[in-house]
Coordinates of C-alpha atoms in Angstrom, one line a residue:
Chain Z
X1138 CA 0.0 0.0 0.0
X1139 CA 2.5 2.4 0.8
X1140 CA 4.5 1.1 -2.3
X1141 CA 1.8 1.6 -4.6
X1142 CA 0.7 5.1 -2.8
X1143 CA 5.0 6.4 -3.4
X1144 CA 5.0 5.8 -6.9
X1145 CA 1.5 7.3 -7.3
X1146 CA 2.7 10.2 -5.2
X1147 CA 5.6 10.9 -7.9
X1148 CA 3.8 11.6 -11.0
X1149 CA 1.2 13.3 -8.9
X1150 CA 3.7 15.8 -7.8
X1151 CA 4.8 16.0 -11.7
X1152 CA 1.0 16.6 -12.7
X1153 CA 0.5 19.2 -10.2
X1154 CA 3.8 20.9 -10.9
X1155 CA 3.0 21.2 -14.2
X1156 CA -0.7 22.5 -13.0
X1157 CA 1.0 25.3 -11.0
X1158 CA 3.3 26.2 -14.0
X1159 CA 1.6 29.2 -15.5
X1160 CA 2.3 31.0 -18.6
X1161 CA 5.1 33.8 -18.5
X1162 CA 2.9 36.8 -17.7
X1163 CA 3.6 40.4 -18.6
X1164 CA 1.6 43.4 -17.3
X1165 CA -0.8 43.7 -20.0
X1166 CA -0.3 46.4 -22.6
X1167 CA -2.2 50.0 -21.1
X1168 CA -5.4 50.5 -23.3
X1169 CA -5.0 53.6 -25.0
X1170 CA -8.6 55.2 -25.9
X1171 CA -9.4 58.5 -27.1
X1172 CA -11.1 61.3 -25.3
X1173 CA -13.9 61.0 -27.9
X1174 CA -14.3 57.1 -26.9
X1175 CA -13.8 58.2 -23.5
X1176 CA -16.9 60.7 -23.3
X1177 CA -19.0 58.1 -25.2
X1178 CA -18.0 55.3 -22.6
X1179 CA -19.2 57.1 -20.4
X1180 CA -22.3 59.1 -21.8
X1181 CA -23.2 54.5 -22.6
X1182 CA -22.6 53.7 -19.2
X1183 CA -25.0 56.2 -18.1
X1184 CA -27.4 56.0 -20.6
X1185 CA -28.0 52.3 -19.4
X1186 CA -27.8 52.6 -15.6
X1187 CA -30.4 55.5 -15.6
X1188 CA -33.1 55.2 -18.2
X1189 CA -34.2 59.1 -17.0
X1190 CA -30.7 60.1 -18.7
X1191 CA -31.6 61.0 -22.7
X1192 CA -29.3 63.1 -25.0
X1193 CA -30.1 66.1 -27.2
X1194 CA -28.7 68.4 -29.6
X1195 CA -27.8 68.7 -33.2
X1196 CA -26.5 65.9 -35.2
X1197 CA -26.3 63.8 -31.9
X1198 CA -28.4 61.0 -33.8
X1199 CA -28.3 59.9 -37.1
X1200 CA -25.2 61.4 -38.1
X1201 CA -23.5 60.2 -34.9
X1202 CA -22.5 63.7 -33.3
X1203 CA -21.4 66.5 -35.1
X1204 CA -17.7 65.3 -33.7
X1205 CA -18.9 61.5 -33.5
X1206 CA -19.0 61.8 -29.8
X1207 CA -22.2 60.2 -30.0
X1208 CA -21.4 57.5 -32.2
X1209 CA -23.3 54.0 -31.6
X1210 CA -25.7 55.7 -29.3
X1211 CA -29.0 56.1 -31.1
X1212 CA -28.5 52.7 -33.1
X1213 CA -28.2 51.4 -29.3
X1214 CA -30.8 53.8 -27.7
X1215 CA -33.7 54.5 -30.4
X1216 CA -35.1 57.8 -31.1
X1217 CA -36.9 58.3 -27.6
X1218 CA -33.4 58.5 -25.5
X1219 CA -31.0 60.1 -28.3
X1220 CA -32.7 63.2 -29.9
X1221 CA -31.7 65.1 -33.3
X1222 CA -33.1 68.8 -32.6
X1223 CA -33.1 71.5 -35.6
X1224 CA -31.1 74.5 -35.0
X1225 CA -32.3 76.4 -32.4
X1226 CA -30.1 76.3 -29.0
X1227 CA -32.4 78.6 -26.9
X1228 CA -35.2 76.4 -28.2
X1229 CA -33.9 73.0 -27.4
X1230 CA -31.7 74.2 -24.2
X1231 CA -35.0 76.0 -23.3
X1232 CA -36.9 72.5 -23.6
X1233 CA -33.9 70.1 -22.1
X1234 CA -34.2 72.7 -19.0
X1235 CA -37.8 72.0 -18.9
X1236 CA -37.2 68.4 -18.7
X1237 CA -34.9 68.3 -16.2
X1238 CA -37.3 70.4 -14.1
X1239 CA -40.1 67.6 -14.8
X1240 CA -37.9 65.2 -13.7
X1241 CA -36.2 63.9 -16.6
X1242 CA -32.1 63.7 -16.7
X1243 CA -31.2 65.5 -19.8
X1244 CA -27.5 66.0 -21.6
X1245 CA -27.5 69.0 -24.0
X1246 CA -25.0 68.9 -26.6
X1247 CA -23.7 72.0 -28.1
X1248 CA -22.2 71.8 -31.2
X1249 CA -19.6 74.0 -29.6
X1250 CA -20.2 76.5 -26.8
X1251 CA -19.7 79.3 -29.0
X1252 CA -23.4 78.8 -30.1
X1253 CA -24.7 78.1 -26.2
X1254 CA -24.6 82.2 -26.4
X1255 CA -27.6 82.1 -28.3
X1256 CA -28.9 79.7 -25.3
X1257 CA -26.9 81.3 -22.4
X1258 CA -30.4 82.8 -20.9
X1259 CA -31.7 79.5 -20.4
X1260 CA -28.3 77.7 -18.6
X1261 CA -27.7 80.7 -16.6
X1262 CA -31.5 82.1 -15.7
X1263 CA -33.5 78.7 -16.3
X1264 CA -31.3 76.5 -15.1
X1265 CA -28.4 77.6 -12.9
X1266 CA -30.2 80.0 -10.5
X1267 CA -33.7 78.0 -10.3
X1268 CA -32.4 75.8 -7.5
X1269 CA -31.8 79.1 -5.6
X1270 CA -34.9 80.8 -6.1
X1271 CA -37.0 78.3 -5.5
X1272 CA -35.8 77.9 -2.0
X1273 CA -34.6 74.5 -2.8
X1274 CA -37.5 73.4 -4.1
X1275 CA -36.7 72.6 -7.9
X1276 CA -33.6 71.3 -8.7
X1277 CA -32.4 71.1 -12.3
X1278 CA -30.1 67.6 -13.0
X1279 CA -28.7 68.7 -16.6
X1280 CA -25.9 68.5 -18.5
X1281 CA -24.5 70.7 -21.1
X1282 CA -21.6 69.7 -22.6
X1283 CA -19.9 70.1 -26.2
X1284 CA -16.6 71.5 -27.3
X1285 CA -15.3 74.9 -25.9
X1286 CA -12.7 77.4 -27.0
X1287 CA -9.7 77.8 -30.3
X1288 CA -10.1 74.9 -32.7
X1289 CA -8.0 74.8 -35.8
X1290 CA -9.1 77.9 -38.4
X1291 CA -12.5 78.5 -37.5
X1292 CA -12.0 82.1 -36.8
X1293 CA -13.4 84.6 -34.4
X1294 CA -17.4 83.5 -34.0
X1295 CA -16.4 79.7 -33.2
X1296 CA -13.6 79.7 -31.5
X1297 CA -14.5 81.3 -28.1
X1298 CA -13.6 79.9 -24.3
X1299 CA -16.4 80.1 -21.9
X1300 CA -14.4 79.0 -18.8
X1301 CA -14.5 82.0 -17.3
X1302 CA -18.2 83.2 -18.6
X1303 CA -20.0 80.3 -16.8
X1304 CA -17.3 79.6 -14.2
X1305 CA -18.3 83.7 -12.7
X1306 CA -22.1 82.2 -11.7
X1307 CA -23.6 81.1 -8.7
X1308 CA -25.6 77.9 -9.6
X1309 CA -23.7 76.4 -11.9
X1310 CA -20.4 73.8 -11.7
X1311 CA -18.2 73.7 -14.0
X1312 CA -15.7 71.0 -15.5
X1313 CA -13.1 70.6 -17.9
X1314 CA -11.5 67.6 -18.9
X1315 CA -7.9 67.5 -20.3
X1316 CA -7.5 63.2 -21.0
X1317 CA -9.7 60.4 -21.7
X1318 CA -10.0 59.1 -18.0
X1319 CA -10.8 63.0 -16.9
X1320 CA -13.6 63.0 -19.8
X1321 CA -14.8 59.8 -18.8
X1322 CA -15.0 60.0 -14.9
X1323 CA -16.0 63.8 -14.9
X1324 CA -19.2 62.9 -17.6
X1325 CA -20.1 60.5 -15.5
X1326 CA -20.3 62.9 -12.6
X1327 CA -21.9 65.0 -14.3
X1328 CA -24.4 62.8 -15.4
X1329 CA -25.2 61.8 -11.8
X1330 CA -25.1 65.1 -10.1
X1331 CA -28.5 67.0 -9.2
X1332 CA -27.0 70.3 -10.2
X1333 CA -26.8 71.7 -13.8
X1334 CA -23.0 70.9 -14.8
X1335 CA -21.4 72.4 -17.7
X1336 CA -18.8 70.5 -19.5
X1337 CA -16.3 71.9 -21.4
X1338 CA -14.6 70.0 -23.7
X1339 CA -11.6 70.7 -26.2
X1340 CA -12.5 70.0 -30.0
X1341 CA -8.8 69.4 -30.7
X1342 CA -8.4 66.7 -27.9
X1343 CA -11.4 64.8 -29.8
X1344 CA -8.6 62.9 -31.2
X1345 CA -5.8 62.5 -29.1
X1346 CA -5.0 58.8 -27.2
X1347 CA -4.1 58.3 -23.9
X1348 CA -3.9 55.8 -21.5
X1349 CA -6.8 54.6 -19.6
X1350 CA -5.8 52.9 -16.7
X1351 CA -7.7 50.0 -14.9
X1352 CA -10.3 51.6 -12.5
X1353 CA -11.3 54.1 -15.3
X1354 CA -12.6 51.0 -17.8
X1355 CA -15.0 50.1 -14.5
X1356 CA -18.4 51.2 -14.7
X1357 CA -18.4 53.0 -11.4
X1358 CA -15.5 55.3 -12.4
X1359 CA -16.3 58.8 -11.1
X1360 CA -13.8 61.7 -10.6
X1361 CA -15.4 63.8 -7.9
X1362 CA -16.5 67.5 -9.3
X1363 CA -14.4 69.9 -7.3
X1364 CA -11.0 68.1 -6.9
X1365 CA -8.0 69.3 -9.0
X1366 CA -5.3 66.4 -9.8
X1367 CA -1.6 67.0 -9.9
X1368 CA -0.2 65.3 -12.9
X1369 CA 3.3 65.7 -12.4
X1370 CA 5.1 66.4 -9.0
X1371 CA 7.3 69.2 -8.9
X1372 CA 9.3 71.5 -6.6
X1373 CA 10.3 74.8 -8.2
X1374 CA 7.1 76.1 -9.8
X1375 CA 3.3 75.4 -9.8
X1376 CA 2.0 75.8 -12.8
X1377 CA -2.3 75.6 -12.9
X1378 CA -4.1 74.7 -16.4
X1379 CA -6.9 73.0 -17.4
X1380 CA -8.3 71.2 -20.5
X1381 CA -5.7 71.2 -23.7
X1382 CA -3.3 73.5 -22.4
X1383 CA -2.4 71.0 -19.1
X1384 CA -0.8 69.0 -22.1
X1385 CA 1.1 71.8 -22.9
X1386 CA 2.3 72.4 -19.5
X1387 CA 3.3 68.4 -19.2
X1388 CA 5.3 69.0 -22.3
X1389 CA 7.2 72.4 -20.7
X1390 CA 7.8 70.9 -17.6
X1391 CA 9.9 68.3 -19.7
X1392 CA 11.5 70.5 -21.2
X1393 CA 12.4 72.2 -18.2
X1394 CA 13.5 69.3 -16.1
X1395 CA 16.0 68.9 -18.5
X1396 CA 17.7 72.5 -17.4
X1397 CA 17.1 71.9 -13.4
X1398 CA 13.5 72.9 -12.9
X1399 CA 11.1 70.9 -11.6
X1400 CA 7.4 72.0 -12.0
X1401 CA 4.3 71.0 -10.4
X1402 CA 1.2 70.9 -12.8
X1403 CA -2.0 70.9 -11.2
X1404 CA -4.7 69.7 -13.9
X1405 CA -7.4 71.5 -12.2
X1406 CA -10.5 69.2 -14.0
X1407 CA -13.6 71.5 -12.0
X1408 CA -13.5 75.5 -12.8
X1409 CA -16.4 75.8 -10.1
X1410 CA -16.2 74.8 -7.6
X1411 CA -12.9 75.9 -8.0
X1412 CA -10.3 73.3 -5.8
X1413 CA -7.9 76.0 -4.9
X1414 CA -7.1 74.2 -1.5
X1415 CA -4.7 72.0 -3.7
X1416 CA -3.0 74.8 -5.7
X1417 CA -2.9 76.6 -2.2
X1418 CA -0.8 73.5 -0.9
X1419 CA 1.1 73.1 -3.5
X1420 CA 2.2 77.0 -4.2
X1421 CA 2.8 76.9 0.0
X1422 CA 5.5 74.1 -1.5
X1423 CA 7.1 75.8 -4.4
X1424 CA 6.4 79.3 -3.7
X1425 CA 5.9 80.0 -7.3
X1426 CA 2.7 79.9 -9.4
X1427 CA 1.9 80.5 -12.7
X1428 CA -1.4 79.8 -14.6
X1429 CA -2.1 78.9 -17.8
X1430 CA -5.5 78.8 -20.0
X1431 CA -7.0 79.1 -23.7
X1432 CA -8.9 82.4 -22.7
X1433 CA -9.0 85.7 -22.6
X1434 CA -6.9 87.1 -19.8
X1435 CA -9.4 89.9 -18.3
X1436 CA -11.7 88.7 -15.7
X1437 CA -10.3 85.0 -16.8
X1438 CA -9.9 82.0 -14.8
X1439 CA -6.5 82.5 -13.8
X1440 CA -7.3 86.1 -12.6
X1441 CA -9.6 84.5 -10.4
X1442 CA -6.4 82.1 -9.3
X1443 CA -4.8 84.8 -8.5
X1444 CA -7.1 86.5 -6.5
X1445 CA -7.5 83.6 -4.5
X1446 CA -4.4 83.1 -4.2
X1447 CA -3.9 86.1 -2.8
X1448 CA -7.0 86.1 0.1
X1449 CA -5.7 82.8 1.2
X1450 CA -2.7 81.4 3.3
X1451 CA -0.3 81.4 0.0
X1452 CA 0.2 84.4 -0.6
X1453 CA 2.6 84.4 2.3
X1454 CA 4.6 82.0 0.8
X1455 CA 5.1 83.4 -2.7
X1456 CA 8.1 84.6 -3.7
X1457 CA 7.2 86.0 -6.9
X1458 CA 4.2 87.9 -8.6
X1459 CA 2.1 84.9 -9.8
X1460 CA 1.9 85.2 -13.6
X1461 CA -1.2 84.3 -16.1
X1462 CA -0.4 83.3 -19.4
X1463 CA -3.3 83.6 -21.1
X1464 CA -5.0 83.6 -25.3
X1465 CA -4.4 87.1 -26.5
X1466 CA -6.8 89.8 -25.7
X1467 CA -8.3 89.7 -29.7
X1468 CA -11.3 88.2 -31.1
X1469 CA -9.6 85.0 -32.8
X1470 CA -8.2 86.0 -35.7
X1471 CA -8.7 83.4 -39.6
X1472 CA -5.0 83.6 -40.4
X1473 CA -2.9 80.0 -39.5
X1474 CA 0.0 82.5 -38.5
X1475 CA -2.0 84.8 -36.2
X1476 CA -3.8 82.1 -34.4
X1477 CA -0.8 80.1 -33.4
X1478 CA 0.2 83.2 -31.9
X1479 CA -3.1 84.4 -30.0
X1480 CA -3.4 80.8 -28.3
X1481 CA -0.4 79.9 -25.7
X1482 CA 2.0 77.5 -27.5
X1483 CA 4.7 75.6 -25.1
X1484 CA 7.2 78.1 -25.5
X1485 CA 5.2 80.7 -24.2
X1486 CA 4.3 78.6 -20.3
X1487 CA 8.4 78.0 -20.5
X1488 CA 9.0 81.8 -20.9
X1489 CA 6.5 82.9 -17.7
X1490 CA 8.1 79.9 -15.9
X1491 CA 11.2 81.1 -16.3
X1492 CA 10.5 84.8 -16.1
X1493 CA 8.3 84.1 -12.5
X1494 CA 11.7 82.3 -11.6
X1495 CA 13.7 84.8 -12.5
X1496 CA 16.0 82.8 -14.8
Chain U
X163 CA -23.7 91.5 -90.4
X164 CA -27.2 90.3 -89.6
X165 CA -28.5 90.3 -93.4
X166 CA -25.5 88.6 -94.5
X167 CA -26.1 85.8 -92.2
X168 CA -29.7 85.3 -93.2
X169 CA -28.5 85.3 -96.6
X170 CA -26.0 82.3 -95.3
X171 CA -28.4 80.4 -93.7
X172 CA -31.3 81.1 -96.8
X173 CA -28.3 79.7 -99.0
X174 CA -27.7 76.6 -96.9
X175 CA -30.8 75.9 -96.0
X176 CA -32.3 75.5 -99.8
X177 CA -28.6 73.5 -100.1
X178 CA -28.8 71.3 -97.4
X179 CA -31.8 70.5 -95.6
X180 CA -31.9 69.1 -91.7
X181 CA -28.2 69.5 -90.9
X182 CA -27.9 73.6 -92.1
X183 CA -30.6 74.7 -90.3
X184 CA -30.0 72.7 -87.4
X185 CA -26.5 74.1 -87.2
X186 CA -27.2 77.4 -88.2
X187 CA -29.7 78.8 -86.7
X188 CA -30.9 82.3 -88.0
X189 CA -29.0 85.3 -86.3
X190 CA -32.6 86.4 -86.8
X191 CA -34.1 84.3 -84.6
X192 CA -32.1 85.6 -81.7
X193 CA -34.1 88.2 -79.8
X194 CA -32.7 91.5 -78.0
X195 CA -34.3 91.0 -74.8
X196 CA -36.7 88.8 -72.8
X197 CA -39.7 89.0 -71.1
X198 CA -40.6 87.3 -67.8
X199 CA -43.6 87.2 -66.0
X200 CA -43.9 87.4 -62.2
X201 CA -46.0 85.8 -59.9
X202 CA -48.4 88.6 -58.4
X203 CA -48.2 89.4 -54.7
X204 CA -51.2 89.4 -52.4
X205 CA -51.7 93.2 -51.3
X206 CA -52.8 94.0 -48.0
X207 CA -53.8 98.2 -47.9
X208 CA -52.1 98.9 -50.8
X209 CA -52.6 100.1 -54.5
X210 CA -50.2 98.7 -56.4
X211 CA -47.4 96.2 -56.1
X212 CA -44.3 95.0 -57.3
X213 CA -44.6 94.8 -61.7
X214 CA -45.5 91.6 -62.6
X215 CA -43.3 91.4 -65.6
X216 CA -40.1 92.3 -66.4
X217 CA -37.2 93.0 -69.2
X218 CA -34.0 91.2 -69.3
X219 CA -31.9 92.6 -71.9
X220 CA -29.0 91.3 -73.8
X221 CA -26.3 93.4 -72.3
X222 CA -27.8 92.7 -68.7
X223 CA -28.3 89.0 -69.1
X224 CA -24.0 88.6 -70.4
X225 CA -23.2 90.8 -67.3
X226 CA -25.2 88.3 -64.8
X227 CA -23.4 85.5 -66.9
X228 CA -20.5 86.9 -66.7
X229 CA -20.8 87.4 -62.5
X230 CA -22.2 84.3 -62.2
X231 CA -19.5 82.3 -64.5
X232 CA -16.5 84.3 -62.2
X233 CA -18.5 83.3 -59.1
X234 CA -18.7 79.5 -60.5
X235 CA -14.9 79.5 -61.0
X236 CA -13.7 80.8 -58.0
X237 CA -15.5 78.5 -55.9
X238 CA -14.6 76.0 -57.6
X239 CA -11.2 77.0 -57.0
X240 CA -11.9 77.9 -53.7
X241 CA -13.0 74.0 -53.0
X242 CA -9.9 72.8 -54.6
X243 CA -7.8 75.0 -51.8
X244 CA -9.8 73.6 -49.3
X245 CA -9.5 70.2 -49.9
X246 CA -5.5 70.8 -50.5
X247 CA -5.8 71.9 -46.6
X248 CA -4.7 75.6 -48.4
X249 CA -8.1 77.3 -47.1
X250 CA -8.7 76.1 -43.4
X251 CA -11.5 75.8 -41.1
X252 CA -14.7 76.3 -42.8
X253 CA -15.6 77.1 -46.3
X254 CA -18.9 76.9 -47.6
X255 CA -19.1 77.4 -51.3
X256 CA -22.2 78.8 -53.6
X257 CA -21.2 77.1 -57.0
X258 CA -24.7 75.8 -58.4
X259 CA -26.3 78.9 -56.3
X260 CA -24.9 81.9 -57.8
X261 CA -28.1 82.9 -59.1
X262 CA -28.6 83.9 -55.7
X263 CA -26.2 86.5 -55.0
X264 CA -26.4 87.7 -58.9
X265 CA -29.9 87.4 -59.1
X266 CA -30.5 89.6 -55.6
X267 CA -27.6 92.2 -56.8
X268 CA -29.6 92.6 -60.0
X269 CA -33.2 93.2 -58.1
X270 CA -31.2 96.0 -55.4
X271 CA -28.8 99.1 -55.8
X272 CA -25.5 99.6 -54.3
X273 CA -26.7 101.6 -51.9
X274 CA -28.9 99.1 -50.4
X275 CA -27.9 97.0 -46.9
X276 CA -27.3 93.2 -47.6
X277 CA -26.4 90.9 -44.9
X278 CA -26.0 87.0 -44.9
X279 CA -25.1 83.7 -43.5
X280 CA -22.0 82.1 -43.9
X281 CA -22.3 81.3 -47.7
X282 CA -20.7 84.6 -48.3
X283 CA -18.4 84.4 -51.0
X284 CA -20.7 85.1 -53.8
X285 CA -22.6 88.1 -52.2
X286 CA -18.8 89.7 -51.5
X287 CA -18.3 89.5 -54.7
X288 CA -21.8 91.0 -56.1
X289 CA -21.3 93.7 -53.3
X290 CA -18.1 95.1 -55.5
X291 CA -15.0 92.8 -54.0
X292 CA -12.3 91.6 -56.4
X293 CA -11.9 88.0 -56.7
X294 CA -8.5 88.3 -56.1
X295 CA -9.7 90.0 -52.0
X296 CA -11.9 87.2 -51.6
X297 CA -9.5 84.3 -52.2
X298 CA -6.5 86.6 -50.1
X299 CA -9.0 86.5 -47.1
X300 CA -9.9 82.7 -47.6
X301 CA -6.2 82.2 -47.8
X302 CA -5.3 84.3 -44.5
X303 CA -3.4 86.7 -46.3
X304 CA -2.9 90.6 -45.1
X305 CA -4.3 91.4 -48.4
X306 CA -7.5 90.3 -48.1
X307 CA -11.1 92.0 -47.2
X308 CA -10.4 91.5 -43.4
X309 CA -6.9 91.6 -43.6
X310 CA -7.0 87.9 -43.3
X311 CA -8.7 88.0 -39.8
X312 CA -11.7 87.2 -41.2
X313 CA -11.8 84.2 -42.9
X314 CA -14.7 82.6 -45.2
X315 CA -17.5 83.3 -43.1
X316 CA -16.5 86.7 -41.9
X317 CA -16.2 89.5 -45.3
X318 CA -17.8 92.5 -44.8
X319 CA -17.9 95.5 -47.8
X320 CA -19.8 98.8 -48.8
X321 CA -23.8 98.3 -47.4
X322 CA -22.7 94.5 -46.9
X323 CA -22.7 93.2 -43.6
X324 CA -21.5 89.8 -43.6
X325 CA -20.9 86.8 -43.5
X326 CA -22.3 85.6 -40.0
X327 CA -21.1 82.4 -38.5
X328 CA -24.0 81.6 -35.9
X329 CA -27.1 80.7 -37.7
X330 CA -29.7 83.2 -37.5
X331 CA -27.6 86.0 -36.2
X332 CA -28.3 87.7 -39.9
X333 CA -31.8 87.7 -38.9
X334 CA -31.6 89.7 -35.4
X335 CA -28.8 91.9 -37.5
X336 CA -31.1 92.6 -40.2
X337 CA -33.6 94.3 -38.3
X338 CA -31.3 96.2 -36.7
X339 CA -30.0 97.4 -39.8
X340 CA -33.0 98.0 -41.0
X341 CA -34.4 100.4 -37.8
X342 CA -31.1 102.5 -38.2

């Protein structure tokens, strides 16, 4: 018996060995997905969790989003969640207002913001102040979202940033995106908050891949309105963007950690409510801040930085004058040269980095 | 000219008979002007209204041809530097509408207001532009109607307002041109 049990016990061993051999593995290759597929992910996600949640706005149906955004959706959804509306923002912000109010939770598309003028009465008047004036009583869960400010060649009527325009009012939050997992987790918040959220998006970053790490493909992947994320650690400088122009700063700071200076980039993700206890921390580390953004620089987003700045506990701690770099003060001009010029480029961030530095 | 040619076509036409008078027709045939006749609009408190016919004459009718046949070609033109990436952003063309823009500079005087949408190439032109400002601007050049700031959607000239990029923005504009 105890023969026959040793030479069973042999190959045994042999057969589980080779059962516990595994494969060679390798971390799996980082899925790369673009900020359009990100947005669209998660605009799905919700779609299906929360059968309140519909989508309006021009070409967001049969022609799959003006910007394919929306691709997939109304061959998934049908007519009834997924709506094509005829040109007329104040009429169909006016009427995705009204549905939100009834109890519906609607995502309004604009083409780009830069027609959401026509429609500004009804995001700021209908929709951002109602919760306020009503005491609480009537809350407004809507989205607007579409592409905001410089785009390539489309002149001075389309190519506007409204950061600062519906970042100034009371009611209202705010985000930004910059990558695919910000686009993703940030729509999704959007989506679930009560409030009315405007999203501001960046037509050129439509395109662009990045990495989309594991928590972001789960279905639960939120990134909390309100909280700014520091993308690169840093020690010199802090330098504040948000949407396409935090790519910019990633690409100065490695530039400039070649010559000695570290920078901090804050990808700020929410305009309002703006997270300033982070850029507060962080410029009560480096001691130097400078901002950077697609807009206009009067009564801009990092003028309101800077005043902040300068009410709270950093302002004891700064060295230098914080600097704004900023789009030039013009409507945006047609001309390929002129509008390179009147957006900032990377060269531009490394000159106020340097100059707030004093190098 | 005229008499010699009939006398042609009398000749041929006894010569040869389908072909010659297929191929040439009679200079006498052609006529100096035509006539049109317009629908009649419904009045509502007043006498008379717009004439319900009107006279295009020969000289007129090569002029429009000749506008619309410049028009034709530089949009044309205009769509090949688009699609060479030369003319960026938008560019929306009016080849296979020039009637419009002809047929509404024909019906108004220079001194009239005329504003549009963004198909505003062929209205710049009508409005007195050279062809030669209109492709500068859609080419970003400092010699075009707005320096090259504008773009396609943005030329402005004498009494013409644009070239608006938001969709019905030419509507709201209009009015207000019309109350000043």
């Amino acid at each position: 018996m105890a023969v026959v049990s040793a030479l069973v016990r042999r190959p045994l061993e042999q057969v589980s060995g080779l059962l516990r051999r595994r494969f060679h593995r390798s971390a799996p290759a980082a899925l790369q997905i673009t900020v359009r597929d990100a947005i669209n992910q998660g605009m799905d996600e919700e779609l299906e969790r929360d059968e309140k949640v519909f989508l309006l706005g021009e070409e967001v149906a049969q022609y799959d989003g003006a910007y394919k955004v929306s691709r997939g959706l109304w061959k998934k959804y049908g007519d009834k969640r997924i709506i094509d509306t005829p040109i007329s923002e104040m009429g169909f912000a006016g009427i995705a207002v009204g549905a939100a109010m009834a109890g519906l939770r609607p995502i309004c598309e604009f083409m780009t913001f830069n027609f959401s003028m026509q429609a500004i009465d009804q995001v700021i008047n209908s929709a951002a102040k109602t919760y306020y004036m009503s005491g609480g009583l009537q809350n407004v869960p809507i989205v607007f979202r579409g592409p905001n400010g410089a785009s390539a060649g489309v002149a001075a009527q389309h190519s506007q940033c409204f950061a600062a325009w519906y970042g100034h009012c009371p009611g209202l939050k705010v985000v930004s995106p910059w990558n695919a997992e910000d686009a993703k987790g940030l729509i999704k918040s959007a989506i679930r908050d009560n409030n009315p959220v405007v999203m501001l998006e960046n037509e050129l970053m439509y395109g662009v891949a990045f990495e989309f790490p594991q928590e972001a493909q789960s279905k639960d992947f939120l990134i909390p309105i309100g909280k700014a994320k520091i993308e690169r650690q840093g020690t010199h400088i802090t330098v504040v963007a948000h949407s396409r122009p935090v790519g910019h700063c990633v690409e100065a700071a490695a530039v400039l950690a070649k010559e000695g200076i570290e920078c901090e980039v804050i990808n700020m993700r929410t305009i309002r409510p703006m997270d300033i206890e982070t850029i507060e921390a962080s410029v009560m580390k480096t001691n130097h801040l400078v901002t950077v953004e697609g807009g206009w620089p009067q009564f801009g987003v990092g003028a309101e930085i800077c005043a902040r700045i300068m009410e709270g506990p950093a302002f004891n701690f700064l060295d230098a004058p914080a600097v704004r770099v900023t789009g030039t003060d013009v409507p945006m001009p047609y001309a390929k040269i002129l509008e390179d010029n009147c957006v900032p480029q990377v060269k531009d961030i490394i000159f106020a980095i340097k100059k707030t530095l004093n190098i | 000219m005229r008499k010699m040619l009939a006398a042609v076509s009398r000749v041929l036409s006894g010569a040869a008979q389908k072909p010659a008078s297929r191929v040439l027709v009679g200079s006498r045939n052609f006529a100096n002007d035509a006539t049109f006749e317009i629908k009649k609009c419904d009045l509502h408190r007043l006498e008379e209204g717009p004439p319900v016919t009107t006279v295009l004459t020969r000289e007129d009718g090569l002029r429009y041809y000749r506008m619309m046949q410049t028009v034709r070609r530089m949009e044309l033109k205009a769509d090949q530097l688009y699609k060479q990436k030369i003319i960026r952003g938008f560019c929306h063309l009016c080849d296979g509408q020039e009637a419009c823009c002809v047929g509404m500079e024909a019906g108004i005087n220079p001194t009239d207001h005329l504003i549009t949408a963004y198909r505003a190439h062929g209205f710049t032109f009508t409005r007195g532009l050279s062809v030669r400002e209109i492709l500068a601007e859609l080419t970003g050049r400092r010699g075009g109607c707005a320096k090259g700031k504008g773009g396609s959607m943005h030329m402005y000239a004498k009494n013409f307002y644009g070239g608006n990029g938001i969709v019905g923005a030419q509507v709201v504009e209009d009015g207000d041109c019309m109350l000043s």
